[in-house]
Tab-separated table of C-alpha atoms in Angstrom:
chain	number	residue	atom	x	y	z
P	121	MET	CA	-52.117	-15.695	-48.067
P	122	ASP	CA	-52.476	-15.944	-44.353
P	123	ASN	CA	-50.066	-18.901	-43.896
P	124	LEU	CA	-47.486	-16.935	-45.940
P	125	GLU	CA	-47.856	-14.015	-43.461
P	126	PHE	CA	-47.671	-16.272	-40.160
P	127	ILE	CA	-44.401	-17.615	-41.734
P	128	MET	CA	-42.436	-14.467	-42.380
P	129	ARG	CA	-43.446	-13.347	-39.088
P	130	TYR	CA	-41.808	-16.572	-38.038
P	131	ILE	CA	-38.798	-16.019	-40.174
P	132	LEU	CA	-38.565	-12.764	-38.921
P	133	CYS	CA	-38.512	-13.175	-35.182
P	134	PHE	CA	-35.670	-15.813	-36.237
P	135	LEU	CA	-33.679	-13.296	-38.036
P	136	ALA	CA	-34.528	-10.927	-35.151
P	137	ILE	CA	-32.910	-13.431	-32.517
P	138	ALA	CA	-29.930	-14.256	-34.721
P	139	VAL	CA	-28.944	-10.217	-35.124
P	140	ILE	CA	-29.068	-9.945	-31.911
P	141	LEU	CA	-27.303	-12.974	-30.741
P	142	ASN	CA	-24.757	-11.676	-33.452
P	143	CYS	CA	-24.228	-8.409	-31.393
P	144	VAL	CA	-23.675	-9.433	-28.317
P	145	LEU	CA	-20.878	-12.428	-29.602
P	146	SER	CA	-18.972	-8.915	-31.304
P	147	LEU	CA	-19.190	-7.292	-27.848
P	148	ILE	CA	-17.952	-10.570	-26.032
P	149	ARG	CA	-15.114	-11.346	-29.109
P	150	LEU	CA	-14.182	-7.642	-29.287
P	151	ARG	CA	-14.184	-6.372	-25.038
P	152	PRO	CA	-10.891	-4.742	-24.635
P	153	GLU	CA	-8.447	-6.739	-21.992
P	154	LYS	CA	-8.547	-4.303	-19.130
P	155	LYS	CA	-4.787	-2.258	-18.821
P	156	THR	CA	-3.456	-1.892	-15.193
P	157	TYR	CA	-2.451	1.751	-15.477
P	158	ALA	CA	-0.968	1.254	-11.924
P	159	LEU	CA	-0.467	-1.389	-8.973
P	160	LEU	CA	-0.701	-0.995	-4.877
P	161	VAL	CA	1.570	-3.378	-2.994
P	162	ASP	CA	0.807	-3.726	0.567
P	163	VAL	CA	4.551	-3.797	2.098
P	164	THR	CA	3.132	-6.322	5.029
P	165	ASN	CA	2.173	-9.266	3.114
P	166	ASP	CA	3.019	-8.023	-0.642
P	167	GLU	CA	-0.531	-8.599	-1.784
P	168	GLN	CA	-1.470	-6.779	-4.786
P	169	PHE	CA	-4.201	-4.254	-5.874
P	170	PRO	CA	-3.894	-3.216	-9.489
P	171	ILE	CA	-5.379	-0.097	-10.595
P	172	ASN	CA	-7.376	-0.465	-14.218
P	173	CYS	CA	-9.472	2.768	-14.195
P	174	TYR	CA	-8.567	6.389	-13.995
P	175	GLU	CA	-10.054	7.166	-11.075
P	176	THR	CA	-9.682	3.728	-8.018
P	177	SER	CA	-11.170	4.594	-4.748
P	178	VAL	CA	-10.041	3.410	-1.266
P	179	GLY	CA	-12.024	2.583	1.442
P	180	ARG	CA	-13.018	0.151	4.019
P	181	SER	CA	-16.865	0.173	2.270
P	182	LYS	CA	-17.578	-2.169	-0.568
P	183	SER	CA	-18.598	-0.036	-2.837
P	184	CYS	CA	-14.512	1.465	-3.447
P	185	ASP	CA	-12.511	-0.136	-5.833
P	186	ILE	CA	-9.351	-1.232	-3.125
P	187	VAL	CA	-11.129	-2.257	0.135
P	188	PHE	CA	-9.413	-2.751	3.574
P	189	SER	CA	-11.372	-3.913	6.445
P	190	ASN	CA	-9.288	-2.144	8.924
P	191	MET	CA	-10.992	-0.008	11.131
P	192	THR	CA	-8.646	3.093	10.672
P	193	VAL	CA	-8.808	3.265	7.114
P	194	SER	CA	-12.713	5.173	6.586
P	195	ARG	CA	-15.244	3.875	4.566
P	196	SER	CA	-14.364	6.473	1.793
P	197	HIS	CA	-10.580	7.112	2.318
P	198	ALA	CA	-8.950	8.392	-0.494
P	199	VAL	CA	-8.919	8.275	-4.577
P	200	ILE	CA	-6.524	7.742	-6.962
P	201	ALA	CA	-6.433	9.199	-10.031
P	202	LEU	CA	-4.673	9.379	-13.626
P	203	ARG	CA	-4.562	13.098	-14.891
P	204	LYS	CA	-2.559	13.986	-18.295
P	205	ASP	CA	0.472	14.729	-15.975
P	206	GLY	CA	0.697	11.871	-13.891
P	207	PHE	CA	-1.139	10.578	-10.809
P	208	TYR	CA	-2.737	11.901	-7.734
P	209	ILE	CA	-4.299	11.130	-4.786
P	210	PHE	CA	-6.979	12.590	-3.139
P	211	ASP	CA	-7.966	12.604	0.717
P	212	THR	CA	-11.888	12.063	0.496
P	213	GLU	CA	-12.256	13.591	4.250
P	214	SER	CA	-10.993	10.331	5.424
P	215	LYS	CA	-10.235	10.764	9.352
P	216	THR	CA	-6.975	9.330	9.709
P	217	GLY	CA	-5.615	10.756	6.609
P	218	VAL	CA	-3.112	10.432	4.259
P	219	PHE	CA	0.318	9.980	4.149
P	220	VAL	CA	2.793	9.574	1.514
P	221	ASN	CA	6.278	9.099	2.726
P	222	GLY	CA	5.346	9.540	5.928
P	223	GLU	CA	3.790	13.352	5.311
P	224	GLN	CA	0.226	13.390	5.031
P	225	ILE	CA	-1.136	15.420	2.532
P	226	ASN	CA	-3.285	18.677	2.103
P	227	LYS	CA	-6.392	17.094	0.417
P	228	SER	CA	-4.196	16.061	-2.676
P	229	GLN	CA	-0.830	15.401	-3.654
P	230	LYS	CA	0.938	14.196	-7.644
P	231	ILE	CA	2.607	10.316	-6.475
P	232	PHE	CA	5.791	9.231	-7.846
P	233	ASN	CA	6.580	5.507	-8.529
P	234	GLY	CA	7.715	3.907	-5.213
P	235	ASP	CA	6.267	6.143	-2.908
P	236	ILE	CA	4.859	4.554	0.356
P	237	LEU	CA	0.995	5.588	0.781
P	238	ALA	CA	-0.626	4.838	3.909
P	239	PHE	CA	-3.966	5.246	4.691
P	240	GLY	CA	-4.555	4.714	8.606
P	241	THR	CA	-2.326	1.526	9.172
P	242	ALA	CA	-2.773	0.616	5.800
P	243	VAL	CA	0.437	1.303	4.360
P	244	LEU	CA	1.239	0.009	0.711
P	245	LYS	CA	4.009	0.715	-2.054
P	246	PHE	CA	2.932	2.760	-5.437
P	247	TYR	CA	4.092	1.502	-8.701
P	248	ILE	CA	3.491	2.817	-11.896
P	249	GLY	CA	2.806	0.129	-14.917
P	250	SER	CA	4.865	-3.068	-14.173
P	251	GLU	CA	7.506	-1.156	-12.228
P	252	ALA	CA	7.050	-3.128	-9.715
P	253	ASP	CA	8.041	-6.974	-11.392
P	254	ASP	CA	11.116	-6.373	-10.563
P	255	ASP	CA	10.994	-5.055	-6.885
P	256	ILE	CA	8.091	-7.708	-5.789
P	257	SER	CA	10.474	-10.886	-7.699
P	258	HIS	CA	13.770	-9.783	-6.107
P	259	LYS	CA	11.811	-9.292	-2.516
P	260	LYS	CA	10.713	-13.079	-3.224
P	261	ASP	CA	14.164	-14.289	-3.698
P	262	ALA	CA	15.141	-12.148	-0.778
P	263	PRO	CA	16.279	-14.178	2.076
P	264	ILE	CA	15.748	-13.604	5.705
P	265	ALA	CA	17.123	-9.645	6.886
P	266	ARG	CA	19.315	-10.026	9.150
P	267	ALA	CA	19.834	-6.862	10.005
P	268	THR	CA	21.137	-4.298	13.401
P	269	LEU	CA	20.671	-0.930	14.780
P	270	THR	CA	24.114	0.833	15.305
P	271	ASN	CA	24.158	3.484	18.419
P	272	LEU	CA	25.916	6.551	16.801
P	273	ALA	CA	26.675	8.233	20.220
P	274	ASP	CA	28.701	4.967	20.973
P	275	ASN	CA	28.618	2.538	18.198
P	276	ASN	CA	26.654	-0.143	20.124
P	277	VAL	CA	25.384	-2.159	17.841
P	278	PHE	CA	21.815	-4.632	18.573
P	279	LYS	CA	21.265	-7.662	16.506
P	280	LEU	CA	17.464	-7.323	15.491
P	281	GLU	CA	16.437	-11.196	15.782
P	282	GLY	CA	13.262	-13.218	16.318
P	283	ASP	CA	10.173	-11.313	14.400
P	284	TYR	CA	9.732	-8.578	16.441
P	285	VAL	CA	12.221	-6.041	18.440
P	286	THR	CA	10.677	-3.521	21.046
P	287	ILE	CA	12.685	0.319	21.692
P	288	GLY	CA	11.537	1.819	25.112
P	289	ARG	CA	12.262	3.075	28.561
P	290	LYS	CA	10.380	-0.067	29.994
P	291	ARG	CA	12.821	-2.901	31.796
P	292	GLY	CA	12.636	-5.527	29.276
P	293	SER	CA	12.768	-3.572	26.053
P	294	ASN	CA	15.087	-5.109	23.636
P	295	ILE	CA	16.724	-1.648	23.353
P	296	GLU	CA	16.493	0.191	26.593
P	297	ILE	CA	16.293	3.903	26.554
P	298	SER	CA	16.377	5.055	29.861
P	299	ALA	CA	15.534	8.822	29.191
P	300	PRO	CA	12.545	10.661	30.871
P	301	TYR	CA	11.265	11.771	27.436
P	302	VAL	CA	11.598	8.166	26.396
P	303	SER	CA	7.584	6.400	26.397
P	304	ARG	CA	8.000	3.119	28.458
P	305	GLU	CA	6.894	1.294	25.079
P	306	HIS	CA	8.103	3.701	22.740
P	307	ALA	CA	8.399	1.828	18.966
P	308	GLU	CA	8.609	-1.531	17.613
P	309	LEU	CA	10.159	-2.895	14.782
P	310	THR	CA	8.382	-6.197	13.347
P	311	LEU	CA	9.667	-8.829	10.475
P	312	GLN	CA	6.841	-8.810	8.360
P	313	LYS	CA	7.794	-10.829	4.478
P	314	ASN	CA	11.635	-10.485	4.699
P	315	ARG	CA	11.704	-6.734	5.693
P	316	TRP	CA	11.855	-5.015	8.828
P	317	ILE	CA	8.601	-2.629	9.395
P	318	ILE	CA	9.021	-0.305	12.106
P	319	GLU	CA	6.181	1.523	14.201
P	320	ASN	CA	5.924	4.218	15.961
P	321	PHE	CA	3.592	3.978	19.535
P	322	SER	CA	1.831	6.596	20.813
P	323	SER	CA	4.677	8.228	22.502
P	324	VAL	CA	5.061	11.680	23.867
P	325	THR	CA	8.394	11.922	22.244
P	326	ALA	CA	8.334	11.850	18.245
P	327	THR	CA	10.270	8.004	16.436
P	328	THR	CA	11.960	10.280	12.897
P	329	LEU	CA	13.153	8.099	10.075
P	330	ASN	CA	15.704	10.208	8.200
P	331	GLY	CA	14.735	13.125	9.747
P	332	GLU	CA	10.737	12.681	8.857
P	333	ILE	CA	8.285	11.774	11.606
P	334	ILE	CA	7.403	8.149	11.489
P	335	TYR	CA	3.030	8.332	11.310
P	336	SER	CA	1.912	4.586	10.572
P	337	PRO	CA	4.371	1.619	9.944
P	338	THR	CA	6.891	2.068	7.692
P	339	PRO	CA	9.218	-0.715	6.169
P	340	LEU	CA	13.145	0.268	6.593
P	341	GLU	CA	16.033	0.832	3.725
P	342	ASN	CA	19.669	-0.495	4.465
P	343	GLY	CA	21.201	3.023	5.966
P	344	ASP	CA	17.975	4.551	7.305
P	345	VAL	CA	18.386	6.646	10.560
P	346	ILE	CA	15.638	6.122	13.277
P	347	GLU	CA	16.232	9.096	16.037
P	348	ILE	CA	14.109	9.399	19.221
P	349	GLY	CA	14.897	12.355	20.730
P	350	ASP	CA	18.639	12.917	21.597
P	351	PHE	CA	19.412	9.129	20.296
P	352	ALA	CA	19.753	8.077	17.038
P	353	PHE	CA	20.232	4.465	15.302
P	354	ARG	CA	21.458	3.699	11.546
P	355	TYR	CA	19.968	0.426	10.597
P	356	GLU	CA	21.578	-1.968	8.579
P	357	GLU	CA	21.435	-4.798	6.791
P	358	ASN	CA	23.833	-8.102	6.477
P	359	ARG	CA	22.214	-9.991	4.016
């Protein structure tokens, strides 16, 4: 009788282990694949940040879902959330603010496919679902942007050559504007991953793009108009 009880204990122990292993294997086999609800793409280097959750935190802290080491990004900068009627972005009391298409948001704002989001100097393009596939593949295949800036006042054309073009009152600037309200080093255009990006420096007079003030590095599109005071330049690509 004692031997039978001893054997039954071992049998029950093995059965319990078998049941637990079967449950673990079932959980592994039935684990759902991560779904990508949206995508953030860095406009300067095309780095991709998939959004796989209903709420995704963005910041410099390692506890965030999307982490930037950029010091202009707050430790807890923003949250991108999926709601019933679409995606929203929330500013979580960041120091440098959250900008959507060049405009600072007030606490929260709904965002759409193709919007440009800026967290400090980190600038990313927002895509919903797989909408990024065609755009990203097109950018990879695109040749280096051969572009010009045309002064709309006198139709004088400036070729954008090299990796960067400076605009300002300082002598030696690629585009020199001798007006007192133009800073010595006012703005700069840089060629990054086959795209020209415009950045406004700490100038007294704002630099605007299509009538909107530039607060962070912003990619240029064919036909965009850059304005500095009374000066206006049309950006045109010749691929």
